[in-house]
Structure formats: C-alpha cells, structure tokens
Coordinates of C-alpha atoms in Angstrom, one line a residue:
Chain O
M28 CA 42.7 12.1 22.6
V29 CA 41.8 13.8 19.4
D30 CA 40.9 17.4 19.7
V31 CA 37.2 17.5 19.4
P32 CA 35.6 20.8 18.7
V33 CA 32.8 21.3 21.2
V34 CA 29.9 23.6 20.5
T35 CA 30.4 26.0 23.4
S36 CA 28.0 28.8 22.4
V37 CA 25.0 26.6 23.0
A38 CA 22.9 27.6 26.0
A39 CA 21.6 25.2 28.6
P40 CA 17.9 25.2 27.4
V41 CA 19.1 24.3 23.9
M42 CA 21.2 21.4 25.3
L43 CA 18.1 20.2 27.2
L44 CA 15.9 20.3 24.1
V45 CA 18.4 18.5 22.0
S46 CA 18.8 15.8 24.6
L47 CA 15.1 15.4 24.9
A48 CA 14.9 15.0 21.1
A49 CA 17.6 12.4 21.3
I50 CA 15.6 10.4 23.9
L51 CA 12.4 10.6 21.8
A52 CA 14.2 9.5 18.7
G53 CA 15.6 6.6 20.8
V54 CA 12.1 5.6 21.8
A55 CA 11.0 5.8 18.2
F56 CA 13.9 3.5 17.3
L57 CA 12.9 1.0 20.0
L58 CA 9.3 0.9 18.8
A59 CA 10.4 0.3 15.2
L60 CA 12.8 -2.4 16.5
W61 CA 9.9 -4.1 18.2
R62 CA 8.0 -4.3 14.9
F63 CA 11.2 -5.5 13.1
L64 CA 11.5 -8.4 15.5
Q65 CA 7.8 -9.1 15.7
G66 CA 7.1 -9.1 11.9
P67 CA 4.9 -11.0 11.3
T68 CA 5.6 -10.8 7.6
A69 CA 8.8 -10.0 5.8
A70 CA 7.2 -6.8 4.5
D71 CA 6.5 -5.7 8.0
R72 CA 10.2 -6.1 8.8
V73 CA 11.1 -4.1 5.8
V74 CA 8.9 -1.2 6.8
A75 CA 10.4 -1.4 10.3
F76 CA 13.9 -1.5 8.8
D77 CA 13.2 1.6 6.7
V78 CA 12.0 3.5 9.7
L79 CA 15.0 2.2 11.8
T80 CA 17.5 3.6 9.2
I81 CA 15.7 6.9 8.8
V82 CA 15.5 7.4 12.5
S83 CA 19.2 6.6 12.6
I84 CA 19.9 9.4 10.2
T85 CA 18.5 11.8 12.9
G86 CA 20.7 9.9 15.4
I87 CA 23.7 10.5 13.2
L88 CA 22.8 14.2 12.8
L89 CA 22.6 14.5 16.6
T90 CA 26.0 12.9 17.0
A91 CA 27.4 15.2 14.4
L92 CA 25.9 18.1 16.3
A93 CA 27.2 16.9 19.7
E94 CA 30.8 16.4 18.3
G95 CA 30.7 19.4 16.0
R96 CA 31.8 17.2 13.0
G97 CA 30.3 17.8 9.6
I98 CA 31.9 14.6 8.2
Y99 CA 29.1 12.6 9.8
L100 CA 26.7 14.2 7.4
D101 CA 28.2 12.2 4.5
V102 CA 27.6 9.1 6.6
A103 CA 24.0 10.1 7.0
L104 CA 23.6 10.6 3.2
I105 CA 25.2 7.3 2.3
Y106 CA 23.1 5.7 5.0
G107 CA 19.9 7.1 3.4
L108 CA 21.0 5.9 0.0
L109 CA 21.8 2.3 1.2
S110 CA 18.5 2.2 3.0
F111 CA 16.6 3.2 -0.1
L112 CA 18.4 0.7 -2.3
G113 CA 17.9 -2.0 0.4
V114 CA 14.2 -1.6 0.5
I115 CA 13.9 -1.6 -3.3
V116 CA 15.9 -4.7 -3.6
V117 CA 14.1 -6.6 -0.9
A118 CA 10.7 -5.5 -2.3
R119 CA 11.7 -6.8 -5.7
H120 CA 12.9 -10.0 -4.1
L121 CA 9.5 -10.4 -2.4
E122 CA 7.7 -10.0 -5.6
G123 CA 10.0 -12.4 -7.5
G124 CA 9.7 -14.9 -4.7
L125 CA 6.4 -16.0 -6.1
Chain Y
M28 CA 21.0 37.5 20.9
I29 CA 19.6 36.6 17.5
A30 CA 22.0 33.6 17.3
A31 CA 20.7 32.4 20.6
L32 CA 17.2 32.6 19.4
L33 CA 18.0 30.7 16.2
D34 CA 19.7 28.0 18.3
L35 CA 16.6 27.7 20.4
L36 CA 14.4 27.5 17.3
G37 CA 16.7 24.9 15.9
A38 CA 16.5 22.8 19.0
L39 CA 12.7 23.1 19.0
L40 CA 12.5 21.9 15.4
L41 CA 14.7 18.9 16.4
L42 CA 12.3 18.1 19.2
V43 CA 9.2 18.4 17.1
G44 CA 10.8 16.2 14.4
S45 CA 11.6 13.6 17.0
V46 CA 8.0 13.7 18.3
F47 CA 6.7 12.9 14.8
M48 CA 9.2 10.0 14.5
L49 CA 8.0 8.7 17.9
L50 CA 4.4 8.8 16.6
G51 CA 5.6 6.9 13.6
G52 CA 7.1 4.2 15.8
L53 CA 3.8 4.1 17.7
G54 CA 1.9 3.7 14.4
L55 CA 4.2 0.9 13.4
V56 CA 3.4 -0.9 16.6
R57 CA -0.3 -0.2 16.7
M58 CA -1.5 -0.2 13.1
P59 CA -3.4 -3.4 12.1
D60 CA -1.7 -4.4 8.8
V61 CA 1.3 -3.8 6.7
F62 CA -0.3 -1.2 4.5
N63 CA -1.4 0.9 7.4
R64 CA 2.0 0.5 8.9
I65 CA 3.7 1.7 5.8
Q66 CA 1.5 4.8 5.9
A67 CA 2.4 5.5 9.5
G68 CA 6.1 4.9 8.9
T69 CA 6.7 6.9 5.7
K70 CA 4.8 10.1 6.5
T71 CA 6.2 10.6 10.0
T72 CA 9.8 9.8 9.1
T73 CA 9.6 12.1 6.1
L74 CA 8.3 15.1 8.0
G75 CA 10.3 14.2 11.1
T76 CA 13.6 14.1 9.2
L77 CA 12.9 17.3 7.3
L78 CA 12.3 19.0 10.7
T79 CA 15.4 17.6 12.3
L80 CA 17.5 18.6 9.3
S81 CA 16.1 22.1 9.5
G82 CA 16.8 22.2 13.2
V83 CA 20.4 21.1 12.7
G84 CA 20.7 23.7 9.9
L85 CA 19.8 26.5 12.3
L86 CA 22.2 25.2 14.9
Q87 CA 25.0 24.7 12.4
P88 CA 24.4 27.1 9.4
D89 CA 27.7 25.9 7.7
W90 CA 26.1 22.5 7.1
A91 CA 23.1 23.9 5.3
L92 CA 23.9 22.8 1.8
K93 CA 24.5 19.2 2.8
L94 CA 21.5 19.1 5.0
L95 CA 19.4 20.3 2.1
L96 CA 20.8 17.6 -0.1
I97 CA 19.9 14.9 2.4
G98 CA 16.4 16.5 2.8
L99 CA 15.8 16.4 -1.0
F100 CA 17.0 12.9 -1.2
I101 CA 14.7 11.7 1.6
L102 CA 11.8 13.6 0.1
F103 CA 12.1 11.7 -3.1
T104 CA 13.2 8.3 -2.0
N105 CA 11.0 7.8 1.1
P106 CA 7.6 7.8 -0.7
L107 CA 9.1 5.8 -3.5
S108 CA 10.3 3.0 -1.3
A109 CA 6.9 3.0 0.5
Q110 CA 5.1 2.6 -2.8
V111 CA 7.4 -0.2 -4.1
L112 CA 7.0 -2.0 -0.8
A113 CA 3.2 -1.6 -0.8
R114 CA 3.0 -2.8 -4.3
A115 CA 5.1 -5.9 -3.5
A116 CA 3.0 -6.6 -0.4
H117 CA -0.2 -6.4 -2.4
R118 CA 1.1 -8.5 -5.3
I119 CA 2.1 -11.4 -3.0
G120 CA -1.3 -11.1 -1.4
L121 CA -0.3 -10.2 2.2
R122 CA -3.2 -10.3 4.7
K123 CA -5.1 -7.1 5.0
T124 CA -6.9 -6.2 8.3
P125 CA -10.5 -7.5 8.5
L126 CA -11.4 -3.8 8.9
T127 CA -10.7 -3.3 5.2
R128 CA -13.7 -2.0 3.5
V129 CA -12.8 -2.2 -0.2
D130 CA -10.0 -3.4 -2.4
R131 CA -10.4 -2.1 -6.0
L132 CA -7.0 -3.4 -6.9
A133 CA -7.8 -6.9 -6.0
E134 CA -11.1 -6.7 -7.8
D135 CA -9.4 -5.5 -11.0
T136 CA -6.6 -8.0 -10.9
G137 CA -9.0 -10.8 -10.2
E138 CA -7.5 -11.8 -6.8
D139 CA -9.6 -12.5 -3.8
A140 CA -10.3 -9.3 -1.9
Chain W
M21 CA -0.8 26.4 -24.0
G22 CA 0.1 25.7 -27.7
S23 CA 3.3 24.0 -28.6
V24 CA 5.6 24.6 -25.7
T25 CA 9.3 23.6 -26.0
T26 CA 10.1 21.2 -23.2
L27 CA 13.5 20.4 -21.9
H28 CA 12.4 16.9 -22.5
E29 CA 13.1 17.3 -26.2
L30 CA 16.7 17.8 -25.4
S31 CA 16.8 14.8 -23.1
G32 CA 19.2 12.8 -25.3
L33 CA 21.8 15.2 -23.9
T34 CA 20.7 15.2 -20.3
M35 CA 22.4 12.1 -18.9
V36 CA 26.0 13.1 -19.1
P37 CA 25.6 16.7 -18.0
L38 CA 23.5 15.4 -15.1
L39 CA 26.2 13.1 -13.9
A40 CA 28.8 15.9 -14.3
I41 CA 26.7 18.4 -12.4
L42 CA 26.1 15.9 -9.6
L43 CA 29.8 15.2 -9.3
L44 CA 30.7 18.8 -9.4
F45 CA 28.1 19.6 -6.8
W46 CA 29.6 16.9 -4.6
V47 CA 33.2 18.0 -5.0
A48 CA 32.1 21.6 -4.3
L49 CA 30.3 20.6 -1.2
N50 CA 33.3 18.7 0.1
A51 CA 35.8 21.4 -1.1
S52 CA 38.2 18.5 -1.7
L53 CA 39.6 16.4 -4.5
S54 CA 40.9 13.6 -2.4
W55 CA 40.4 10.1 -3.8
Q56 CA 37.8 9.2 -1.1
V57 CA 35.7 12.2 -2.0
L58 CA 36.0 11.5 -5.7
S59 CA 35.2 7.7 -5.4
V60 CA 32.2 8.3 -3.3
G61 CA 31.0 11.0 -5.7
I62 CA 31.5 8.9 -8.8
T63 CA 29.8 5.9 -7.2
V64 CA 26.8 7.9 -6.1
S65 CA 26.5 9.8 -9.4
L66 CA 26.5 6.5 -11.3
L67 CA 23.9 5.1 -9.0
I68 CA 21.7 8.1 -9.5
G69 CA 22.3 8.0 -13.2
W70 CA 21.2 4.3 -13.2
L71 CA 18.1 5.1 -11.2
F72 CA 17.1 7.8 -13.6
R73 CA 18.3 6.0 -16.7
R74 CA 15.0 6.4 -18.5
G75 CA 15.5 10.1 -18.4
L76 CA 13.1 10.5 -15.5
S77 CA 14.0 13.6 -13.8
P78 CA 11.8 16.4 -12.4
L79 CA 13.6 18.8 -14.7
T80 CA 13.8 17.0 -18.0
E81 CA 10.1 17.1 -18.6
L82 CA 9.2 20.3 -16.8
R83 CA 7.8 22.9 -19.2
A84 CA 10.0 25.9 -19.5
T85 CA 7.4 28.6 -19.0
P86 CA 6.9 31.2 -16.3
A87 CA 3.4 29.7 -15.6
S88 CA 5.0 26.3 -15.1
Y89 CA 7.5 27.6 -12.6
R90 CA 4.8 29.4 -10.7
A91 CA 2.8 26.2 -10.6
G92 CA 5.9 24.4 -9.3
L93 CA 6.1 26.8 -6.4
G94 CA 2.4 26.4 -5.8
F95 CA 2.9 22.6 -5.9
V96 CA 5.7 22.7 -3.3
W97 CA 3.7 24.9 -1.0
H98 CA 0.5 22.8 -1.3
F99 CA 2.6 19.7 -0.8
L100 CA 4.3 20.9 2.4
R101 CA 0.9 21.9 3.9
E102 CA -0.5 18.5 3.1
L103 CA 2.5 16.8 4.6
V104 CA 2.0 18.6 7.9
R105 CA -1.8 17.9 7.8
S106 CA -1.0 14.3 7.0
N107 CA 1.2 13.9 10.1
L108 CA -1.3 15.6 12.4
N109 CA -4.0 13.4 11.1
L110 CA -1.9 10.3 11.7
A111 CA -1.0 11.5 15.2
R112 CA -4.7 11.8 16.0
V113 CA -5.2 8.2 14.8
V114 CA -2.3 6.5 16.6
L115 CA -3.0 8.4 19.8
S116 CA -6.7 7.5 19.9
P117 CA -7.2 4.5 22.2
D118 CA -9.7 2.9 19.8
L119 CA -7.5 3.4 16.7
P120 CA -10.1 4.8 14.3
V121 CA -9.1 3.2 11.0
N122 CA -11.4 2.3 8.2
P123 CA -9.0 1.3 5.5
G124 CA -9.3 0.2 1.9
I125 CA -7.8 0.5 -1.6
V126 CA -9.6 2.8 -3.9
K127 CA -9.1 3.5 -7.6
V128 CA -8.6 7.0 -8.9
R129 CA -7.9 8.5 -12.3
T130 CA -5.4 11.1 -13.4
R131 CA -5.5 13.3 -16.5
L132 CA -1.7 13.7 -16.4
Q133 CA 0.1 12.3 -19.4
S134 CA 3.7 12.7 -18.6
P135 CA 5.5 9.9 -16.7
M136 CA 7.2 12.4 -14.4
G137 CA 4.0 14.2 -13.7
R138 CA 2.4 10.9 -12.7
L139 CA 5.4 9.9 -10.6
L140 CA 5.3 13.2 -8.7
L141 CA 1.6 12.8 -8.3
A142 CA 2.0 9.3 -6.9
N143 CA 4.7 10.5 -4.5
A144 CA 2.6 13.5 -3.4
I145 CA -0.4 11.2 -2.7
T146 CA 1.8 8.9 -0.5
L147 CA 2.8 11.8 1.7
T148 CA -0.7 13.4 2.1
P149 CA -3.3 12.6 4.7
G150 CA -4.1 8.9 5.0
T151 CA -3.2 7.9 1.4
L152 CA -0.6 5.7 -0.1
T153 CA -0.1 4.9 -3.8
V154 CA 0.0 1.1 -4.2
E155 CA -0.1 0.6 -8.0
L156 CA 0.2 2.8 -11.1
Q157 CA -1.4 1.5 -14.3
D158 CA -1.5 4.1 -17.1
E159 CA -4.1 6.7 -16.1
W160 CA -5.2 4.6 -13.0
L161 CA -3.8 4.8 -9.6
Y162 CA -4.7 2.4 -6.8
V163 CA -4.5 4.2 -3.5
H164 CA -4.5 2.7 0.0
W165 CA -6.6 5.0 2.3
V166 CA -6.5 4.8 6.1
Q167 CA -10.0 6.3 6.4
V168 CA -11.9 5.6 3.2
E169 CA -14.4 8.4 2.6
S170 CA -15.7 7.1 -0.7
A171 CA -14.9 4.1 -2.9
D172 CA -16.4 5.8 -5.9
I173 CA -13.8 6.6 -8.6
D174 CA -14.9 10.2 -9.2
A175 CA -15.4 11.1 -5.6
A176 CA -12.1 9.6 -4.6
T177 CA -10.3 11.3 -7.5
A178 CA -11.7 14.7 -6.5
R179 CA -10.7 14.1 -2.9
I180 CA -7.2 12.6 -3.5
V181 CA -5.9 13.7 -6.9
A182 CA -7.5 17.0 -7.9
G183 CA -5.5 19.2 -5.4
F184 CA -2.1 18.2 -6.9
E185 CA -3.2 17.7 -10.4
R186 CA -4.2 21.4 -10.7
Y187 CA -0.5 22.3 -10.4
L188 CA 1.1 19.3 -12.1
E189 CA -1.1 19.8 -15.2
V190 CA 0.5 23.2 -15.7
M191 CA 4.0 21.9 -15.0
Y192 CA 4.0 18.7 -17.0
G193 CA 0.8 18.4 -19.0

C-alpha cells in the first residue's frame, strides 16, 4: 500500500460535518442525474451535466481532503475547464443544429 | 485551539456549500422549464462551490492559492456557460412554461412568444 | 473624468505577457518543471489565450485610476452580497410547496460602452436574485426573470441593471 498521509489533527465534530457535507453533495448529484436522464430536451441535459460536473468538483475536493493529497486539486481545475468547454461546444452545436 | 476553531469553521462552510448545491439539485428537478432550471443550477453551484472551496482552504491552508484559482475560474465560467446555454435554448425556440408572462426577446426577434 | 489612459490602449502587447504570466503562475503553484506540469500549463494557457483572443480581459480595459480600483472593490462586495441574496431567494422558491414562479424575459438597457463592462454586467446579472442574461445586443440586454416585477424597460433597468452599473461605469465607462 502507498503511504497515504491522513489528516490526524481533525476532531470528531469536523469529521462529522465533512461527512454530512459529502452526503448532501451526493444527494445534489443524484437530483441532477435525475434531470440529466429525464431531459426532456437536450438543453435540460446540458444544464444537468453542468451541475453534475460542478458538484463533482466538490466531490473531488472532499476526496483530496480525506486523503490529504493536493494533486487532486489539479484534477478539479481541469475538470472545471472541460465542463465549461463542453457546455459551450454543445450549446453552439444546438444553435447550429437549426 | 485556534486551529481547531478554523477547522470547525471550514467544515461548516463545506456543509453550507453542500446545502446550496442540494437546493440547486432540487431546483433542477422542480423548476418548470429549461430557463428556470438554468437559473437554479448556476446560482447555487457558484455560491456552493465558492463556499466549499473556502471550507477546504480553512482545513488545508497550504492549498489556498490553487483553491483561489479554481474559485476565480468558476466565478467567470459558470455564468458564461449559463448565458450561452440560455441563448441557445431561446434561439432554437425551446418550450417555455405556460406560466411565462412576457418574452420581449421573442417579440423583438419576431418569433412566436 | 477627462481623458484617462486605459490599459486597453496597450492591449496590442497584452496577449503574450498574459500567456507568460499564466504559465509562470502555474509553474510556481506546482513548484515543479516536470513535463506533465509544463504540458498542462501550456495547454491551459493557450486555451485561455484563445478564449480571450479578442483582448477581452477584466484588466485590459479597466481604467487605471484610484477611483476605478475603489469602484472595483465596491463591485466585488455588492456582487457577493447579491450572490448570497440570490441563493436565499432561490432556496425560498424551491422549498415552497407551490413553487412561486412568475417568469418572463424582459428587456433592459445599459449605459456602459466597453465590451468588458457589458460582459461583467451580464455575468453579474446572471448571478443575482432571479435573473439570467439570455441575449446581449449592443446596449440592450434580454434578461430571464424568475419573478417578473415589471416588464417596463425603465423599471426593469432600474431594478436589474442600476445597482451594478453604478460601479462598472467608473471602472470601464
């Protein structure tokens, strides 16, 4: 196993709050996923996709925190960039589709 | 002692940020048309992410610069993608909720409101 | 204000330094010169350079005056307050069982001339209570409003635009 630096200084109430935050973000993700699957239009799916990726950034941050690894922040940044470009490209495509 | 308080504050910010994102998800499900859904999605994820970034910054001060960078990025791109998407949705004439009172844009471009 | 020298007048020079600064910032943040770090940095810098290829940057058009910097701070503060209000407002709407929406798209006018000022205005409107910029045409903005208070151009402009324009006017003209 890789030696994972664990955040040891964190008190129990902090862990509880962070876990609670993770659960709420998870529910937010599921709600957005419902809209993504439901549509009804492509634009609805794109909104949902945007929310999914941005909620995922918080998910990545929480993972970075839990594992004490700053490298995940780069992942979060690139993720945000790709999400933005994705939405722009699909929106342009929607407009061009007519 | 102070470090413990900062940790607690950071965790609280994380929680509040997640609450806003949850509300955004709820808005995405409940709002009646794509324009209202964009409104719900973009506002809550922007504030929510800024809060969670601040929370992580308090828990891990070493990461502050990168978190700030992500925050600035989100602050600029989130509203932009919302606007580009809303414009596309309007241009292709997506259905608006029957509750819609007025559409000056459709009037001016000569589409059916 | 008189004739104020803007950084915009120097904008022919801005692109290359901007990319260099972005790349430097990135390398400094990573404290590393490995090829992964450099390649990601170069890719992202080029992408950002492409996105802002028309010289659109919050700094290139910002007036270089103390009043303008003060207005900038005022803008940020006003914006953050509005962002919080906007979220609380939205929370109230989505948590109400009867979903009290009364949406529409209204037309508002801005006095701002600079493209960057208009872009920041559009972004700010999108993140403030119940409003979303749908289309920008010259001085006109079409704004989706979750709870339309007035479809009249002047009334809607006073309600949606005036708060931010006050600061942006000083910053960008």
